[in-house]
Every structure is written in C-alpha cells, then in structure tokens.
XYZ file of C-alpha atoms in Angstrom:
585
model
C 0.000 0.000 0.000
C 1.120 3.561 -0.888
C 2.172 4.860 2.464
C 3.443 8.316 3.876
C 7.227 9.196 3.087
C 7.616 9.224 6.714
C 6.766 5.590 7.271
C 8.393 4.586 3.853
C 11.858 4.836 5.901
C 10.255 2.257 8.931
C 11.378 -1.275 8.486
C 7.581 -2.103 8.684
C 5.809 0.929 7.651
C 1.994 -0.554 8.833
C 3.466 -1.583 12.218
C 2.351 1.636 14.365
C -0.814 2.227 12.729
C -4.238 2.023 14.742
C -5.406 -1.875 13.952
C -8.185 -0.347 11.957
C -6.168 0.976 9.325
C -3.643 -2.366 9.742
C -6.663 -4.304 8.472
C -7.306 -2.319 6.156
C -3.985 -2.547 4.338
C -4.172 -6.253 4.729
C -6.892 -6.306 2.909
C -6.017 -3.978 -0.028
C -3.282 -6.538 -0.378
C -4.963 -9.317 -1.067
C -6.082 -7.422 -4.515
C -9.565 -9.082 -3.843
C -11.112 -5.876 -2.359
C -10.561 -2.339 -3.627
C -13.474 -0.939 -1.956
C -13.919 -0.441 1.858
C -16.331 0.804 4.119
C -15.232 2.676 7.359
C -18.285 2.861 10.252
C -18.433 3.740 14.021
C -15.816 6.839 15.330
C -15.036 8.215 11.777
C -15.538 11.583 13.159
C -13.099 11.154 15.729
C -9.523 12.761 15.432
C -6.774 9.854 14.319
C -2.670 9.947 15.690
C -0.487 11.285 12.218
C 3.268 11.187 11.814
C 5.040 14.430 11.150
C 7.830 14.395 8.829
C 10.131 14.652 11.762
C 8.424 11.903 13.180
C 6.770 13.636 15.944
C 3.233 12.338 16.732
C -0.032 14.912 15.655
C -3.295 14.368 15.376
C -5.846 15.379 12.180
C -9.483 14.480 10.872
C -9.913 11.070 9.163
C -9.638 12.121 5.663
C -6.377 13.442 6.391
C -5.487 10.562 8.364
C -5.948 8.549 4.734
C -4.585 11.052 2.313
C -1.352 11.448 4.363
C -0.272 8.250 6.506
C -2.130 6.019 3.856
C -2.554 6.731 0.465
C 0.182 9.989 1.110
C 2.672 7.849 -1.922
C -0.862 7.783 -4.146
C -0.564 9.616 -7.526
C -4.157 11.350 -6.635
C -6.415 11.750 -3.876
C -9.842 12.833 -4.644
C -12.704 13.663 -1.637
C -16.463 13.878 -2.087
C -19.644 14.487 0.024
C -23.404 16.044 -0.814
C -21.875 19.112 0.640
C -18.856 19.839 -0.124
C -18.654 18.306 -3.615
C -15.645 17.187 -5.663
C -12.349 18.232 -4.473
C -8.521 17.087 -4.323
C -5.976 16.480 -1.516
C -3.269 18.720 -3.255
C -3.113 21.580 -5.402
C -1.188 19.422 -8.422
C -4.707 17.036 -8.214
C -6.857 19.831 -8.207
C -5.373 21.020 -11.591
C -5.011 17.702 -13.276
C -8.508 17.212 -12.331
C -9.243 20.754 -13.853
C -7.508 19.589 -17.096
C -9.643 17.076 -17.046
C -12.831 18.580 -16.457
C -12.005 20.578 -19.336
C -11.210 17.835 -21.962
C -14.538 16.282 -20.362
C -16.621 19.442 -21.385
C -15.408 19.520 -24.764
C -16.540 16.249 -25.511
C -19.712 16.443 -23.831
C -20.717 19.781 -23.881
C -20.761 20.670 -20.020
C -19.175 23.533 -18.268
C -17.821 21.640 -15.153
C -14.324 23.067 -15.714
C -15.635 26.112 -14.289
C -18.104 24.704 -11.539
C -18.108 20.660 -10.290
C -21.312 19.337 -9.808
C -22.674 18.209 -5.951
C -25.341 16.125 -7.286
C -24.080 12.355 -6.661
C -25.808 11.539 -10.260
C -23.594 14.176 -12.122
C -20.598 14.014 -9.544
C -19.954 9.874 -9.641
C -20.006 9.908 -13.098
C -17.405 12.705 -13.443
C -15.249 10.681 -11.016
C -15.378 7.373 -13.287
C -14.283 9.030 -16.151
C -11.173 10.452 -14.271
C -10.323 7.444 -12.462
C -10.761 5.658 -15.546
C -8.701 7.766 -17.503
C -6.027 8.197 -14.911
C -5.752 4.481 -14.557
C -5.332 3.664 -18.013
C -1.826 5.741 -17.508
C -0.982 3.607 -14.959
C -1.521 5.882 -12.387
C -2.649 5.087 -8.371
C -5.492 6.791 -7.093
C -7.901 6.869 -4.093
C -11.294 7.695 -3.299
C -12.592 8.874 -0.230
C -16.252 9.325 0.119
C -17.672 10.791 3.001
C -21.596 10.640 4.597
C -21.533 7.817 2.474
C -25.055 7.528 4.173
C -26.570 10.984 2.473
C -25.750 8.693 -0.771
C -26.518 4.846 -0.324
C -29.167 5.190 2.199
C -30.095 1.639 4.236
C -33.843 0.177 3.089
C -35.248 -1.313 0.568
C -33.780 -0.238 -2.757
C -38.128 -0.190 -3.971
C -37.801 2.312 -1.455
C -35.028 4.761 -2.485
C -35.095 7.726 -5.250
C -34.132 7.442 -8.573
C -30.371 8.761 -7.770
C -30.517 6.396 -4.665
C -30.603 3.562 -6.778
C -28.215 4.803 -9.224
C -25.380 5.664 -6.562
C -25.774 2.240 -5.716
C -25.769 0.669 -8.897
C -22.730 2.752 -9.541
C -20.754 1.906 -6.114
C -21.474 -2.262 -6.498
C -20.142 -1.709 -10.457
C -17.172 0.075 -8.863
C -16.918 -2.952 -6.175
C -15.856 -5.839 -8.664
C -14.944 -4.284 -11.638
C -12.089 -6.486 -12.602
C -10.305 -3.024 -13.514
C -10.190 -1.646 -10.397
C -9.597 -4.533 -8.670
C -6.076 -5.669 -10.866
C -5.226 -1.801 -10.259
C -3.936 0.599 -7.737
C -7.187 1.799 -6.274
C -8.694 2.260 -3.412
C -12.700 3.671 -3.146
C -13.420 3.932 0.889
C -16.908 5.257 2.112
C -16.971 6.822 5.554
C -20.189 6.754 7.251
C -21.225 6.574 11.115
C -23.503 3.813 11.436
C -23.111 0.572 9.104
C -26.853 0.213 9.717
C -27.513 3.436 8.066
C -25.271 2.196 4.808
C -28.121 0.127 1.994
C -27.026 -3.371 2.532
C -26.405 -3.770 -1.037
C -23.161 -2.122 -0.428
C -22.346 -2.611 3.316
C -23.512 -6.677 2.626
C -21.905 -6.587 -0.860
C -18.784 -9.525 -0.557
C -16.515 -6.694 -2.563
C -16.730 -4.207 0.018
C -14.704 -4.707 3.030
C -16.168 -2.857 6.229
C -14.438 -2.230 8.822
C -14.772 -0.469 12.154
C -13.301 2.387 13.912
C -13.760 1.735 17.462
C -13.191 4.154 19.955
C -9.861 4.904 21.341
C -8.966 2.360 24.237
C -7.422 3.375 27.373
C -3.719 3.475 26.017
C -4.987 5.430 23.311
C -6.288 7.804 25.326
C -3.336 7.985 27.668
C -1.302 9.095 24.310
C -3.861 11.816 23.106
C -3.896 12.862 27.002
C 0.659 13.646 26.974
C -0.171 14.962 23.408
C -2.449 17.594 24.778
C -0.664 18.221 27.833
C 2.846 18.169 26.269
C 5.119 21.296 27.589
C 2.287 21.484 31.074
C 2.523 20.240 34.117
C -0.294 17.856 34.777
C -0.270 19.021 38.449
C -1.365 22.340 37.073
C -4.448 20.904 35.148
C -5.861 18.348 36.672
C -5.957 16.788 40.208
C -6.820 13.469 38.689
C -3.338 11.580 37.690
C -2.463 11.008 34.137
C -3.203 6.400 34.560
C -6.650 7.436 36.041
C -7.659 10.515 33.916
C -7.275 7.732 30.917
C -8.880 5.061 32.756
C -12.030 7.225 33.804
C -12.287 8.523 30.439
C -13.901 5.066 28.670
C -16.277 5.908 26.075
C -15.134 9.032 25.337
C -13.451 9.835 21.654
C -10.657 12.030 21.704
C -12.864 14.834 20.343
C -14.294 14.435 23.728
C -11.171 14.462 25.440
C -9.708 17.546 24.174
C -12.898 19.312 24.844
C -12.427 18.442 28.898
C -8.823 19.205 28.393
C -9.162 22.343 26.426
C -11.826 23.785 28.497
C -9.458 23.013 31.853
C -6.765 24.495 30.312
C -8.341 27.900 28.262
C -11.037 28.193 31.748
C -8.617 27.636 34.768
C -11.001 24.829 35.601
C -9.015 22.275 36.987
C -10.283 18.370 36.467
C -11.797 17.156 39.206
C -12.757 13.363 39.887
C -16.287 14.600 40.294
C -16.065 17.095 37.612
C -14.736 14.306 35.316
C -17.395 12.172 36.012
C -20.214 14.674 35.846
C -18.715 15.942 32.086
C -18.057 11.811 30.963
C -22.128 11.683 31.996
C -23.066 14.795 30.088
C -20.603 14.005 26.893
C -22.035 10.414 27.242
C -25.668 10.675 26.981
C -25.272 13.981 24.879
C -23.471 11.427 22.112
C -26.475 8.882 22.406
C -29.131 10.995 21.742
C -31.120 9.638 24.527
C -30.928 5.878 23.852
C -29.019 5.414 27.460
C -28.746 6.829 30.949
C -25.594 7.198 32.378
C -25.651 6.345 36.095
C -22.725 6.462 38.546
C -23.754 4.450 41.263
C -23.381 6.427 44.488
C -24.057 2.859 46.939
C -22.633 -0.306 47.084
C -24.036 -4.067 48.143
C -24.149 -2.781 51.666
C -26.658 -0.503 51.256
C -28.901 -2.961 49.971
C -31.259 -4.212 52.839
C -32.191 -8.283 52.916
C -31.251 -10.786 49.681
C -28.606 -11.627 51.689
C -27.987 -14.698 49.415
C -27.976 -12.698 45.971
C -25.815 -10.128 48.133
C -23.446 -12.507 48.615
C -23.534 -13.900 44.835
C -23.047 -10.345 43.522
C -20.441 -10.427 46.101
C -17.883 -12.875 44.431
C -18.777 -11.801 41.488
C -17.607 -8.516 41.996
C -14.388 -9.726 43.628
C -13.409 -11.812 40.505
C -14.041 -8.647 38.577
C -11.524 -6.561 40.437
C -9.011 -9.695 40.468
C -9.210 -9.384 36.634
C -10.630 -13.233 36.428
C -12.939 -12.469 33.877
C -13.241 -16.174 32.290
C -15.318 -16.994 35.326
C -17.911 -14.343 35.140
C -21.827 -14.819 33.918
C -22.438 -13.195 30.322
C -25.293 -11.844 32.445
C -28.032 -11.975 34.896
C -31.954 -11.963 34.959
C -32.900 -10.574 38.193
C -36.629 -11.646 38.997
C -39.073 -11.114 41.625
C -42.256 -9.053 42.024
C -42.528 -4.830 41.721
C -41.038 -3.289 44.673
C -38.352 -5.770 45.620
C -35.176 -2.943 44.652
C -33.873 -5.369 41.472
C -33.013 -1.651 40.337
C -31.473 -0.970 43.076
C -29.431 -4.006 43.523
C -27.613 -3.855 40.088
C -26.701 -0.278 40.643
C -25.551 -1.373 44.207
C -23.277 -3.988 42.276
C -21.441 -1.291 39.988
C -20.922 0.844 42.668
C -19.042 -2.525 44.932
C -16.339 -2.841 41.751
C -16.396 1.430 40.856
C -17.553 0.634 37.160
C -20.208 2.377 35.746
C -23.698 1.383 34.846
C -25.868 2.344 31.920
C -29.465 1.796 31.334
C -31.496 1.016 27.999
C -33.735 3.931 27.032
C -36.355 3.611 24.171
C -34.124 3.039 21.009
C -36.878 2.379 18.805
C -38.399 4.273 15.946
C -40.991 4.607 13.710
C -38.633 5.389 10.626
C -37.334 2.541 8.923
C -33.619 1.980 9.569
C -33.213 4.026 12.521
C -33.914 1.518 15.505
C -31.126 -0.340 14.135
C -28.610 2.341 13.661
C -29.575 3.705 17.351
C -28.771 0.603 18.523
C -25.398 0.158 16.527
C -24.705 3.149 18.376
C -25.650 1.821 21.644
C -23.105 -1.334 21.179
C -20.623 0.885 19.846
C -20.296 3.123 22.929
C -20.780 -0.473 25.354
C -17.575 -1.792 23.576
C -15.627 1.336 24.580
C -17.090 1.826 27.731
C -16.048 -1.573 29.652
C -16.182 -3.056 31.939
C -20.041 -2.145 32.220
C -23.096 -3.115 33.763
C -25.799 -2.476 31.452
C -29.599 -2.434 32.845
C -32.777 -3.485 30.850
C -35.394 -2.803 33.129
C -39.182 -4.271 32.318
C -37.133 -6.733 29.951
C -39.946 -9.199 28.679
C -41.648 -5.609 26.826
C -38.362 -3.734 26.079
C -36.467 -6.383 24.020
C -39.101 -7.802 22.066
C -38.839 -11.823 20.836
C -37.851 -12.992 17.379
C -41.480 -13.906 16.553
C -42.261 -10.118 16.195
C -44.278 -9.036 13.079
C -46.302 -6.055 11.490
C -43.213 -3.478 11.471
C -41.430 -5.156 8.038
C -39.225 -7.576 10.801
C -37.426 -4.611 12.133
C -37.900 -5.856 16.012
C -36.955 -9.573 15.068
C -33.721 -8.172 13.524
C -33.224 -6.081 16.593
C -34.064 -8.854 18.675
C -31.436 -11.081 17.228
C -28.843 -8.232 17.055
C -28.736 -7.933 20.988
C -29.072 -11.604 21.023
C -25.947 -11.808 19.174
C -24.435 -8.546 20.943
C -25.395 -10.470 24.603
C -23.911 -13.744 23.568
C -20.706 -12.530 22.014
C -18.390 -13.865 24.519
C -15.615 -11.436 24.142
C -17.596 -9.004 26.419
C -17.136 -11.931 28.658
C -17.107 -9.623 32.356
C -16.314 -6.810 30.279
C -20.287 -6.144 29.347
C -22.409 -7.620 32.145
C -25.859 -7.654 31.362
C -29.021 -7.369 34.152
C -32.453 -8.144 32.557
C -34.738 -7.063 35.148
C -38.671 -7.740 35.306
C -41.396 -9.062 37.361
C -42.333 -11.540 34.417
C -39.256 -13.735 33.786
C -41.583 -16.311 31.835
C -42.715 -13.890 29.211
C -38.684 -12.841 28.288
C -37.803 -15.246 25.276
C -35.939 -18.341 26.306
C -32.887 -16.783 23.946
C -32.231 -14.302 25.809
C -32.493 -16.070 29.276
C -30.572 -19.407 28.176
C -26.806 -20.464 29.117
C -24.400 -18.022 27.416
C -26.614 -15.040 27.921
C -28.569 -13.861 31.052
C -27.255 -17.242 32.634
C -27.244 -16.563 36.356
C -30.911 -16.068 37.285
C -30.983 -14.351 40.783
C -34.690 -13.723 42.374
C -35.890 -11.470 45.013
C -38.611 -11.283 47.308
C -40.612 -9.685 49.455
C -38.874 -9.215 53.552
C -39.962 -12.653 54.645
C -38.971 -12.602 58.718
C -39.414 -9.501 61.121
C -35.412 -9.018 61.025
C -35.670 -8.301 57.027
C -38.102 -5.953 57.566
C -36.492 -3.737 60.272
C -33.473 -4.269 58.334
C -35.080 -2.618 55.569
C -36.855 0.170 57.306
C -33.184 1.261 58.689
C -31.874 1.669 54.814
C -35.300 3.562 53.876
C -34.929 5.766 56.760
C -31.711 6.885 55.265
C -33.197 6.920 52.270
C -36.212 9.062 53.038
C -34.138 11.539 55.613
C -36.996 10.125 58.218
C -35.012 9.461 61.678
C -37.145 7.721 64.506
C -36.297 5.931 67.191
C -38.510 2.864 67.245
C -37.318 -0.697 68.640
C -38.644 -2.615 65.840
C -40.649 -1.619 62.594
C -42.381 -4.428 61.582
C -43.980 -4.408 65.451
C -45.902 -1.483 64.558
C -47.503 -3.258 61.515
C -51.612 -4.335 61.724
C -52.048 -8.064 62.278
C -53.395 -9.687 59.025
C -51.705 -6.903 56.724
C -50.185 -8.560 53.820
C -46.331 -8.436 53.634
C -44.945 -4.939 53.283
C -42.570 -4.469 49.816
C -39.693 -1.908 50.235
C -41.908 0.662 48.350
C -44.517 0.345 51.143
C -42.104 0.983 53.500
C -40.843 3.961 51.712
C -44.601 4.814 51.199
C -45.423 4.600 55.033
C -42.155 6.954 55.784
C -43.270 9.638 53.421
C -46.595 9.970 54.866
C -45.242 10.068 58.008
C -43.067 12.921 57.387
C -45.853 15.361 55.850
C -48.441 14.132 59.005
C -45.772 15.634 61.061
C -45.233 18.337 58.723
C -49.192 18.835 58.140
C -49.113 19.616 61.945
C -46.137 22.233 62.087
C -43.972 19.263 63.406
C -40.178 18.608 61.685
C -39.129 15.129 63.572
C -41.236 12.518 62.712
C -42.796 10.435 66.029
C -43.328 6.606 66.617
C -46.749 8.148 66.535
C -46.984 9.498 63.379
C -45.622 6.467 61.713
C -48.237 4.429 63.924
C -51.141 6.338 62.904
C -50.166 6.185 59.230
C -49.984 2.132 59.496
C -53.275 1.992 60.983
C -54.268 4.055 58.354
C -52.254 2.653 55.028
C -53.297 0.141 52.860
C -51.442 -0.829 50.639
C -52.318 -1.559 46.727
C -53.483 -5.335 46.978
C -53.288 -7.364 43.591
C -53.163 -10.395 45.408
C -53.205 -12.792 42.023
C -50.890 -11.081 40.449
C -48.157 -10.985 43.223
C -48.489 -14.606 43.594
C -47.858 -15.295 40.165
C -45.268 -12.693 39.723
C -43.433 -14.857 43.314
C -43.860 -18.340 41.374
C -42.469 -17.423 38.056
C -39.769 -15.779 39.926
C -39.100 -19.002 42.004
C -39.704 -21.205 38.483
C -36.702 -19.086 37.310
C -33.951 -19.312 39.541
C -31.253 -21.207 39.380
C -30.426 -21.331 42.795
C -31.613 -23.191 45.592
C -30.319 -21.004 48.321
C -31.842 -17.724 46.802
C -35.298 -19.337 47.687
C -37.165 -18.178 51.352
C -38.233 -21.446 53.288
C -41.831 -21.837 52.193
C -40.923 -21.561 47.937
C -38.106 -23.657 48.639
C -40.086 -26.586 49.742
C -42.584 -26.500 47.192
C -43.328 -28.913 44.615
C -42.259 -28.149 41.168
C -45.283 -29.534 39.294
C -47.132 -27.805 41.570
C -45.920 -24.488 41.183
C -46.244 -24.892 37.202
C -49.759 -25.869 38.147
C -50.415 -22.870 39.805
C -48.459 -21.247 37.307
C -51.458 -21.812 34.667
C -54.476 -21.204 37.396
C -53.353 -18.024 37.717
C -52.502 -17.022 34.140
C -55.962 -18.603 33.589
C -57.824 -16.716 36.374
C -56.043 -13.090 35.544
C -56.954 -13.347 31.558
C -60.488 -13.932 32.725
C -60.989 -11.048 34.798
C-alpha cells in the first residue's frame, strides 16, 4: 500500500498504525477488495506522523490522504456538501484539465463549476479514475456521509439517484479493472446500519470499524495535549486514572475536557470528570441510554442476603481481573417493589464501574432503531467493563417472533441476542435483565451463554428483614425515629410490606408531622399512618409474579423457606391457574 514518506523509511511501515487501518492494508493486499467501508468513530480525530516523526493528530480524511494513500498519484474527496475536491493543489489542476477535456466532448461547463449532485458528480469521477488508470496511475477515493448517498432500506424504497449511486458503487466494487489496479474507493459513514445493505452486505466491500480509542490510546492523546504542562497544574486526577475514567469518550471528547481546563482555569476534578463523561455520554447517544454512577454499594442494599453474597464474588473476581469466570449476564426476577433496580446499581458501585441503562431506542422510521442501537453497542464496547440495565425486559427487548413493522424488532431482537452472547464481552459487558415476568422474556435471551445466572428477590420474609429494611429507607427518606422494631408497629393480618410500602409509610409520616407544624417525625406518626395505610393489593398477580420468579432461579439457596419446599409440578400448576384466572378477569 502507498504509504506516507515518513513511514516509507520504517522497516515495517503498517506496524504503528491504529489496527483499523492495519486491516485495512491487509486487505487492499490481497487485490480481492478495492473498496472499503469505514463505520463507528469516523468523526473522531486519528494519531499522524510528522515528517520529523513527531506524533499529531488530524481528521480522518487526512489521516488517509497522508499516513495512507500519502505515496498515491491522486487523492480525490467527495460528500453532498462539499462536492468534488482534491488532496493537493497538483490534483486539483489535473482534475481541472480534465474537467475541461470532459466538457469539450460532452458539452458541459464543469471546468468552471463541479457538480454536488451524486448523479452528475460519480459519473465525473469514473471518467477520471478511468482515464487516470489507463496511464498507470494510483489513485484513491474517499467518500464521506456515504449515508446521504446509499441510504439503508429497501432499494423499492429509495429515489431514482438512490438507486443509481448504488448501482454505480457495487459496479465500482468488482470491476475487474479496479480490482487488478492501484485503487482504493473507501466510504466513511457513522452507522453501518444506516449504509443500503447492497453495499455494506456486498462480498466486494470490506467494512471495517473504527472503534473508539482504548485506554492506552487515550493515555497518548492525554501527553499529546498536555505536552510542555505540568499535569499538576491541570488536573488533580493523575495522568493512569484521567485515561482510565475517560472510557467511552473519543478524543474529540477528550480535548474538549482538556481544552476547556486548560483555556477556563477549571481544573479536572474526579467529580467534575465524572459529571462531564455523563453529560458528553448521553449527549453522544441521543437519549438511547442513561448514564448512572452508582453512588451505593451491596451494603446498602437491605435483605437478599444470598444474591448479596452472589453479587459479592462476582464482583471480587471482577476486580481480580478473572474475567473467564464471570456470567455473560443476569436476569434478576421477583415481584414490583423488591429494589432489582437498586441491587444492580448497588453492584457497579461494589467494583467502581459504571452502569448504563437502555432507554427507548426504537423508531418509527425505517432503519433508525437499528442504527440507534449500533450506536448503543458501539459506545458499550468502549465503555467496559459495564453493567448495562434493561429494566421491564420481557416488553423492552421484544422476541424474534415479532411481526407487522417489516421484521425490524426480530432483527433487533437477534442483534442484541448476538451482541449479549458474544463472549468477548465476557465480564467486560455484564448484562441485568430485570422484570417481574421472567416467563414472558424469550428463552434466547435467558438461556446459558446469555442472562445465565438467574438471581430472584422477594418480598422481607422474617421480622429481622423488615427492620433491616426500614433502617436503609430511613436513610433513604431523611426520616429518623427511634422505634425498637418496625415491623412491630404493623396491623395483624396486613399482607407483607414491599420496600416501596415501606418507603410509602415513611413519606406519609413525614408530611403528618409536617401537616401539623412538626419537623421530627414520632413513633406516633408512623403508627397512625400504618393503621391508616393500605397498601395496593393485587393479590393474584403478586403470587404469580413470586412463582415465576421461584420457576426461574437457578439457585436453591436464593429461595425463602416456604418456595423452597414447594413442589415443582405444583408451582407450574399454579403457574397456569393463575394465568388462567387473571386473563379472565
């Protein structure tokens, strides 16, 4: 491959490039593929070498015409917006020449102004690559918001210069004369999901992805930016940790903490850094995730004891680095109010990693669930190690049975099937599928290889769990009363209180006292409210929501006494009753 005359002096000139580009030479070398198709941080800034050798940084596009194609005869760009142009001034006027043999044959006037149009504009670049080729020259290609030109959908469903751009780019793809030559045509685009899969599926194109920069990337763009300054003066965070808390950010991102530290007099703060990493973040994903730094850990969470302690080793492999031994993931069961939310933030805060939840990714516009959620794996891969939270699971991921939306939620179903059961993320991407249902989520999702630990929680089942409970909602609420045992004060023959109707109880406690010009809450208050309270009784559906949790689990010692006794035939008898008795009503 045509390579910068910097690199041309380096024994291997390929060996310091980002493994991205590495690939891509590999597989310009094969002379099977002359077109490729970069996806995923394309808009992120990529390390150049300086003709002194000296490290820099630069845009994509330059990143290709200089450290890769930098020994090509011509470099040409285009894009909707820009329109045709060339990487040096001795291109730009052999492409002038060009233009101008080109309008005396056809009659145009492009010599003077290039067309934007992709109809006009691709067929202006054939000619001159053509041309150009025939003379034995090497050329390259570089088209960006390749998305603006091959579209993703059906091609019934794109425009008349849609389907041409296509037609054009799959010609360009295996034409035997651009293949046996020295040529490269590379489309830049986001989102491969975006890209029509006639090209990004095509077995000519080679696509390949940028990922975001890892942690030793981002240590290098971090002495880059802070070369000839004291880090001292910047930041309070050391240079190892700055990089290590930065995970998921690009190095866009980066300089704009680092720029705005520096330019402000705001110095980088651990706090600061995490409150900007949050903003960037969720800013980047449009809404498709929440960022949330976990502020507890397990011993904060009240009862479970059992799952605590599961969670618990789990968490300790993860620090020791043992990540063969983790679960791909975990379905965390049990009926509404039992704190599964709470519990898998109350894991990523025991290990310090963050934890991101699902958001609605889906759309009504074909194409775009599945680039949101290319997105969404994109920004998981960089972000690890993760815990990533699906709450109300069996609705939010859909099966592979879906229908009526032209099989865009099977395909999405089967993409985070595939994402979830990669196991590469193995403890790097630890999955929590959360819900109150566990038998309506699809058995692929909730199988070995997957979601394979299934943890379940339940109401507080002894007096202990309960005042153990009321302690952590006190802190919770900002209630403080002095009272020798909670679950004391609760009416004989009430059913058994969920942490939400503790929290409930609490809160209506405080504005009694408050109601009567009072601040401190009394054992009084909080009686008068239980006498009072009753608490939302679907009696059916608890019980059902208790057995499918204990039909799940897939250990013995996460069941109380009385489900751990019971029959198993039984409980799938009861199972149906109930699903019966609740679709009747």
């Amino acid at each position: 491959m045509s390579v910068s005359k910097a690199r041309k002096n380096k024994s291997d000139p390929l060996s310091d490039l980002p493994r991205w580009a590495q690939k891509l030479a590999q597989k310009y070398y094969t002379k099977t593929v002359a077109t490729f198709l970069l996806y995923g941080a394309v808009r992120d800034l990529q390390p150049l070498t300086q003709e002194d050798g000296s490290r820099g940084y630069g845009t994509i596009k330059t990143f290709l015409a200089e450290e890769l194609f930098g020994g090509r005869d011509h470099v040409i760009f285009y894009d909707r917006s820009s329109g045709i142009r060339a990487s040096s001034p001795e291109t730009q006027k052999d492409l002038q020449r060009a233009m101008t043999g080109y309008d005396a044959m056809y009659g145009t006037d492009y010599a003077k102004s290039l067309p934007r149009d992709p109809g006009r504009a691709l067929q202006i670049l054939e000619n001159f690559l053509r041309i150009r080729l025939s003379e034995g020259k090497s050329m390259a290609l570089i088209i960006d918001f390749a998305e603006t030109l091959v579209p993703g959908g059906e091609m019934s469903h794109l425009s008349a210069e849609d389907r041409f751009v296509v037609a054009t780019l799959d010609k360009w793809a295996h034409d035997p004369n651009f293949l046996s030559n020295d040529i490269s045509v590379v489309l830049l685009a986001e989102n491969l999901a975006d890209i029509s899969p006639r090209i990004s599926r095509n077995p000519y194109v080679a696509p390949i992805e940028l990922p975001l920069p890892t942690e030793e990337e981002r240590l290098d763009y971090v002495r880059y930016k802070l070369e000839g300054k004291k880090l001292q003066s910047v930041s309070d965070v050391p240079l190892a940790a700055l990089a290590k808390m930065t995970a998921g950010l690009s190095r866009i991102n980066l300089d704009r903490v680092l720029t705005e530290a520096i330019e402000r007099d705001i110095r980088v703060t651990t706090e600061q850094l995490k409150e900007k990493k949050k903003e960037i973040i969720q800013a980047e994903c449009h809404g498709l995730l929440e960022f949330i730094e976990p502020n507890n850990n397990l011993d904060s969470v009240a009862g479970h004891g059992k799952a605590k302690e599961m969670l618990r080793h789990a968490a300790n492999a993860l620090k020791k680095g043992r990540n063969e031994v983790m679960p791909m993931g975990y379905l965390i069961s049990g009926p509404v109010g039992t704190g599964k939310t709470f519990m898998v933030t109350s894991f990523a805060g025991e290990i310090g990693i963050p934890a991101v939840k699902f958001l609605n990714f889906r759309s009504q516009w074909q194409g775009v669930t599945e680039s949101n959620l290319e997105r969404i794996f994109t920004l998981l891969k960089a972000l690890w190690p993760v815990a990533v939270m699906v709450d109300e699971a069996d609705t939010f991921l859909g099966n592979r049975d879906s229908g009526g939306d032209s099989g865009t939620s099977s395909r999405v179903f089967g993409s985070i099937a595939s994402f979830m059961g990669n196991t590469q993320y193995r403890g790097k991407i630890v999955w929590f599928l959360m819900t109150a249902r566990p038998d309506l989520l699809p058995i692929d999702l909730k199988r070995q290889g997957r979601a394979e630990e299934h943890l379940a929680l339940f109401y507080p089942q002894t007096d202990a769990e309960r005042d153990e409970l009321f302690k952590v909602m006190q802190k919770k609420t900002g209630v403080t009363v002095d009272v020798p045992s909670f679950a004391s004060l609760i009416p004989q023959g009430t059913r058994q209180f969920s942490g939400a109707d503790i929290e409930a109880v609490m809160v209506r406690a405080k504005f009694k006292a408050l109601a009567e010009g009072r601040e401190q809450v009394s054992v009084d208050d909080l009686k008068a409210v239980l006498a009072d309270f009753i608490p939302p009784s679907y009696p059916l559906e608890i019980e059902l929501q208790n057995l499918v949790a204990v039909q799940e689990c897939t250990s013995r010692e996460l069941l109380p006494e009385e489900f751990r006794k019971l029959d198993r035939d039984e409980v799938t008898r009861r199972v149906r009753e109930l699903k019966m008795l609740l679709e009747e009503r």
